[in-house]
XYZ file of C-alpha atoms in Angstrom:
340
model
C 0.000 0.000 0.000
C 1.362 3.410 -0.918
C 0.192 6.896 -0.043
C 0.903 10.031 -2.057
C 0.802 12.367 0.930
C 1.592 11.905 4.615
C -0.504 14.221 6.761
C -0.659 12.632 10.200
C -4.416 13.178 10.435
C -7.036 10.792 11.738
C -10.130 10.203 9.624
C -13.332 10.501 11.607
C -16.578 8.621 11.121
C -15.011 5.160 11.095
C -12.849 5.854 8.044
C -15.689 6.076 5.551
C -13.411 6.008 2.516
C -12.035 2.572 3.388
C -15.518 1.288 4.195
C -16.710 2.398 0.767
C -13.664 0.729 -0.753
C -14.894 -2.576 0.648
C -18.082 -2.052 -1.363
C -16.169 -1.411 -4.603
C -13.963 -4.433 -3.846
C -17.047 -6.611 -3.478
C -18.486 -5.274 -6.731
C -15.218 -5.859 -8.582
C -14.837 -9.412 -7.255
C -18.402 -10.274 -8.281
C -18.130 -8.649 -11.709
C -14.718 -10.130 -12.508
C -16.242 -13.625 -12.646
C -18.096 -12.412 -15.752
C -15.029 -10.863 -17.405
C -14.844 -11.818 -21.067
C -18.085 -13.844 -21.027
C -19.961 -11.451 -23.308
C -22.791 -10.785 -20.835
C -22.989 -7.148 -19.753
C -26.206 -7.379 -17.755
C -25.123 -10.391 -15.724
C -21.801 -8.818 -14.797
C -23.413 -5.504 -13.918
C -26.146 -7.208 -11.904
C -23.620 -9.228 -9.884
C -21.676 -6.053 -9.086
C -24.837 -4.183 -8.040
C -25.929 -6.975 -5.679
C -22.487 -7.231 -4.094
C -22.113 -3.478 -3.663
C -25.594 -3.091 -2.168
C -24.942 -5.869 0.355
C -21.740 -4.270 1.650
C -23.162 -0.737 1.704
C -25.958 -1.919 3.995
C -23.418 -2.386 6.780
C -21.495 0.880 6.349
C -21.981 3.334 9.223
C -23.505 6.292 7.390
C -26.841 7.817 6.438
C -26.372 7.624 2.689
C -28.634 8.468 -0.214
C -27.936 7.350 -3.775
C -28.086 10.595 -5.739
C -26.704 9.094 -8.926
C -27.214 5.410 -9.658
C -25.732 4.381 -12.970
C -27.834 2.202 -15.307
C -31.049 4.163 -15.729
C -30.340 5.250 -19.281
C -30.075 1.681 -20.595
C -32.419 -0.054 -18.122
C -29.493 -1.949 -16.621
C -29.429 -3.325 -13.063
C -28.749 -0.463 -10.694
C -28.675 1.081 -7.285
C -31.547 3.449 -7.949
C -31.712 7.199 -7.385
C -33.083 8.026 -3.946
C -32.239 4.613 -2.473
C -31.081 4.782 1.154
C -27.847 2.963 1.934
C -25.866 2.445 5.114
C -26.916 1.757 8.681
C -28.807 5.041 8.968
C -26.548 6.573 11.603
C -23.291 8.430 11.173
C -22.757 11.252 8.703
C -25.323 12.135 6.043
C -23.808 11.770 2.594
C -24.722 11.889 -1.064
C -23.537 8.809 -2.953
C -22.826 8.398 -6.668
C -22.163 4.851 -7.841
C -21.247 2.938 -10.943
C -20.768 -0.719 -9.933
C -19.249 -1.356 -13.370
C -17.873 1.635 -15.245
C -17.262 0.001 -18.606
C -19.777 -2.843 -18.862
C -18.834 -3.483 -22.482
C -15.146 -3.605 -21.492
C -16.067 -6.182 -18.854
C -18.120 -8.283 -21.260
C -15.374 -8.302 -23.889
C -12.554 -8.864 -21.400
C -10.935 -5.546 -22.275
C -8.894 -3.169 -20.112
C -10.076 -0.342 -17.853
C -13.348 -1.610 -16.359
C -13.673 -0.484 -12.725
C -16.134 -0.453 -9.842
C -16.408 3.146 -8.696
C -18.137 5.214 -6.031
C -18.039 8.823 -4.843
C -19.388 10.443 -1.704
C -19.887 14.022 -0.547
C -21.759 15.943 2.119
C -25.532 15.598 1.871
C -27.136 17.973 -0.620
C -23.892 18.873 -2.391
C -24.020 16.714 -5.536
C -25.423 17.926 -8.835
C -28.172 15.564 -9.948
C -28.655 15.611 -13.740
C -31.158 12.758 -13.836
C -33.104 14.191 -16.763
C -30.105 14.451 -19.082
C -27.867 11.443 -19.511
C -24.917 13.079 -21.294
C -22.515 15.989 -20.808
C -19.875 17.686 -22.911
C -16.789 17.597 -20.660
C -13.290 18.990 -20.372
C -10.944 17.791 -17.601
C -7.312 18.475 -16.722
C -4.900 18.129 -13.818
C -3.760 20.787 -11.341
C -1.053 22.345 -13.529
C -3.618 23.450 -16.122
C -6.689 23.888 -13.925
C -6.683 27.682 -14.234
C -6.265 27.909 -18.012
C -9.086 25.836 -19.503
C -12.386 27.071 -20.935
C -14.906 24.580 -22.323
C -16.304 27.264 -24.629
C -12.926 27.951 -26.257
C -11.766 26.124 -29.400
C -9.918 22.934 -28.533
C -6.801 24.245 -30.315
C -6.616 27.162 -27.873
C -7.071 24.819 -24.931
C -4.273 22.567 -26.163
C -1.848 25.516 -26.468
C -2.677 26.786 -22.976
C -2.397 23.347 -21.394
C 0.915 22.731 -23.135
C 2.305 26.028 -21.826
C 1.016 25.374 -18.303
C 2.599 21.917 -18.229
C 5.843 22.960 -19.906
C 5.277 20.663 -22.866
C 5.378 20.992 -26.624
C 1.970 20.980 -28.294
C 3.010 17.844 -30.144
C 3.382 16.019 -26.848
C -0.135 16.827 -25.601
C -2.526 13.844 -25.562
C -6.306 14.328 -25.517
C -8.508 11.408 -24.467
C -12.044 10.967 -25.765
C -14.627 8.269 -26.320
C -14.269 6.539 -29.670
C -17.616 7.670 -31.048
C -18.768 8.991 -34.432
C -19.884 12.218 -32.746
C -16.247 13.028 -31.976
C -14.900 12.845 -35.529
C -14.642 16.618 -35.899
C -13.170 17.040 -32.418
C -10.496 14.452 -33.206
C -9.672 16.229 -36.467
C -9.389 19.593 -34.686
C -7.040 18.092 -32.091
C -4.767 16.594 -34.710
C -4.860 19.744 -36.841
C -3.689 21.652 -33.758
C -0.652 19.363 -33.637
C -1.657 17.279 -30.615
C -2.471 13.577 -30.376
C -5.631 11.660 -29.488
C -6.124 8.687 -27.202
C -9.389 6.941 -27.986
C -11.116 4.752 -25.413
C -14.083 2.453 -25.939
C -15.783 3.025 -22.570
C -14.751 3.988 -19.059
C -15.344 7.708 -18.750
C -14.334 8.005 -15.089
C -10.964 6.283 -15.442
C -10.141 8.521 -18.416
C -11.000 11.683 -16.471
C -8.827 10.672 -13.535
C -6.010 9.731 -15.910
C -6.119 13.217 -17.421
C -5.709 14.733 -13.965
C -2.721 12.609 -12.946
C 0.658 12.532 -14.654
C 1.520 9.372 -12.706
C -1.385 7.347 -14.120
C -0.956 7.806 -17.880
C 0.334 10.137 -20.585
C -3.105 11.737 -21.073
C -3.201 15.519 -20.519
C -6.827 16.404 -21.328
C -10.169 14.634 -21.363
C -12.586 16.134 -23.894
C -15.902 15.345 -25.530
C -19.343 14.003 -24.719
C -19.792 11.282 -22.107
C -22.130 10.288 -19.310
C -23.514 12.878 -16.888
C -23.252 10.564 -13.840
C -19.591 9.961 -14.631
C -19.048 13.724 -14.719
C -20.231 14.098 -11.116
C -18.154 11.122 -9.947
C -15.108 12.580 -11.697
C -15.669 15.943 -10.010
C -15.292 14.251 -6.609
C -11.910 12.903 -7.727
C -10.862 16.309 -9.082
C -11.454 17.819 -5.630
C -8.871 15.446 -4.166
C -6.395 15.715 -7.044
C -6.515 19.484 -7.490
C -7.710 19.050 -11.065
C -10.658 20.654 -12.788
C -13.617 19.462 -14.796
C -15.909 21.717 -16.789
C -19.124 20.443 -18.328
C -22.335 21.355 -20.079
C -25.444 19.199 -20.403
C -25.863 17.597 -23.809
C -29.433 16.433 -24.541
C -29.518 13.927 -27.393
C -33.033 14.727 -28.597
C -35.564 17.560 -28.561
C -37.682 15.544 -26.148
C -34.796 15.092 -23.713
C -33.891 18.768 -24.002
C -37.416 19.876 -23.160
C -37.686 17.364 -20.317
C -34.446 18.709 -18.879
C -35.619 22.317 -19.155
C -38.984 21.451 -17.595
C -37.102 19.926 -14.649
C -35.453 23.304 -14.025
C -32.034 22.710 -15.589
C -30.256 25.258 -17.797
C -28.903 23.147 -20.658
C -26.597 25.953 -21.823
C -24.989 26.658 -18.454
C -21.304 25.852 -18.024
C -20.828 23.685 -14.944
C -17.493 23.929 -13.152
C -16.143 21.461 -10.590
C -17.861 23.250 -7.704
C -21.178 23.190 -9.560
C -20.944 19.421 -10.013
C -20.097 18.857 -6.353
C -20.295 21.830 -4.008
C -18.655 20.160 -1.002
C -14.925 20.373 -0.341
C -15.189 17.132 1.638
C -15.459 14.419 -1.002
C -14.394 10.806 -1.367
C -13.582 8.935 -4.573
C -13.083 5.173 -4.511
C -12.384 2.762 -7.360
C -11.422 -0.911 -7.589
C -10.182 -2.461 -10.804
C -12.194 -5.217 -12.464
C -9.859 -5.618 -15.434
C -6.317 -4.243 -15.589
C -6.223 -0.606 -16.568
C -4.463 2.737 -16.480
C -5.921 3.775 -13.120
C -5.698 0.480 -11.170
C -5.013 -3.174 -11.907
C -7.943 -5.569 -12.066
C -8.950 -8.618 -10.023
C -6.296 -11.317 -10.240
C -7.273 -14.858 -9.260
C -4.390 -16.765 -7.706
C -3.349 -20.380 -8.314
C -3.201 -21.248 -4.622
C -6.664 -19.803 -3.995
C -8.169 -16.415 -3.415
C -7.905 -13.233 -5.370
C -6.007 -9.966 -5.287
C -7.656 -6.580 -5.785
C -6.245 -3.134 -6.445
C -8.052 0.040 -5.374
C -7.558 3.788 -5.092
C -9.126 5.916 -2.351
C -9.050 9.718 -2.601
C -10.067 12.191 0.098
C -10.343 15.862 -0.825
C -10.228 17.374 2.669
C -6.695 16.058 3.199
C -5.563 15.691 -0.415
C -4.662 12.087 0.331
C -4.605 9.442 -2.406
C -4.086 5.842 -1.327
C -3.408 2.895 -3.627
C -4.359 -0.322 -1.850
C -3.661 -3.941 -2.750
C -5.710 -6.538 -0.889
C -5.803 -10.330 -0.785
C -9.160 -12.127 -0.450
C -9.396 -15.751 0.688
C -10.969 -18.258 -1.695
C -13.581 -19.622 0.710
C -14.971 -16.124 1.245
C -15.165 -15.579 -2.504
C -16.939 -18.881 -3.081
C -19.424 -18.234 -0.292
C -20.203 -14.832 -1.770
C -20.520 -16.213 -5.288
C -22.789 -19.070 -4.258
C -25.546 -16.702 -3.296
C -25.411 -14.943 -6.653
C -25.299 -17.867 -9.041
C -22.116 -16.610 -10.656
C -19.966 -18.716 -12.962
C -16.953 -20.388 -11.383
C -13.432 -19.129 -11.700
């Protein structure tokens, strides 16, 4: 286990970040049994069940503000669901038991189980609009970005802030047809692209950390829930995310407006999560840029790799844990998961 900052503080409230990590570990262990089996719903459902079971025992009064899955009718921890024991601190929770369900189903890299928490009432809740246009960077360039500026201008400013040549700047984005022009503009500006199939949260965090990958900027349209989760990580990392809602149809646009949202408003990090006391937790399902995935061991058991970020202290912990085989089998038996 390594820690990026030594502060000598003591976390109150029974170390909530590590308790939430146990929930992402459980989700990752359950989902990893479905890795490469081509069944997104089964893997997602196993992760949801495992995460819900662990969250029930966490000492907190939690409310799911953002439960991933609604847009594609997948299994989910639903919006408004109460989690935790009901005592302890009141917190908003955003969850994605499997960020990258297609990556999981195909056995590809970068699928993670992820969760974020913040003080009650502080999370932006874009339930009526499933997508956002996003721009995210790390601390060196946090003060120079503008989502309304041309991407070429952003690339030049980020390069200057980071002391890099424009040709060395890498911009990550989802590999989608809607990003063809954005990719062209990035390359015309002299920078490079890094396309990813799924896994919006891991890409955002990668853009904010030089130690995770070579990515400097995340840009383009991705999930709204992932934007809020990423904002919680940015608070701990000193990075910045800017976003704007992106309705995909006239009906969705009107529904969003009727719900009281301004679809043209630029949302900064503080608008996505107002609290300065946030937690971000992720456990790898498959190996990836942010954390390694679940590794099953020949002599029994499994090894997990997680990251826990806490904004109030600026602490980022990378944690490797070993799980005994009999515990895994007992957990799997109740979920009718395939064997390892």
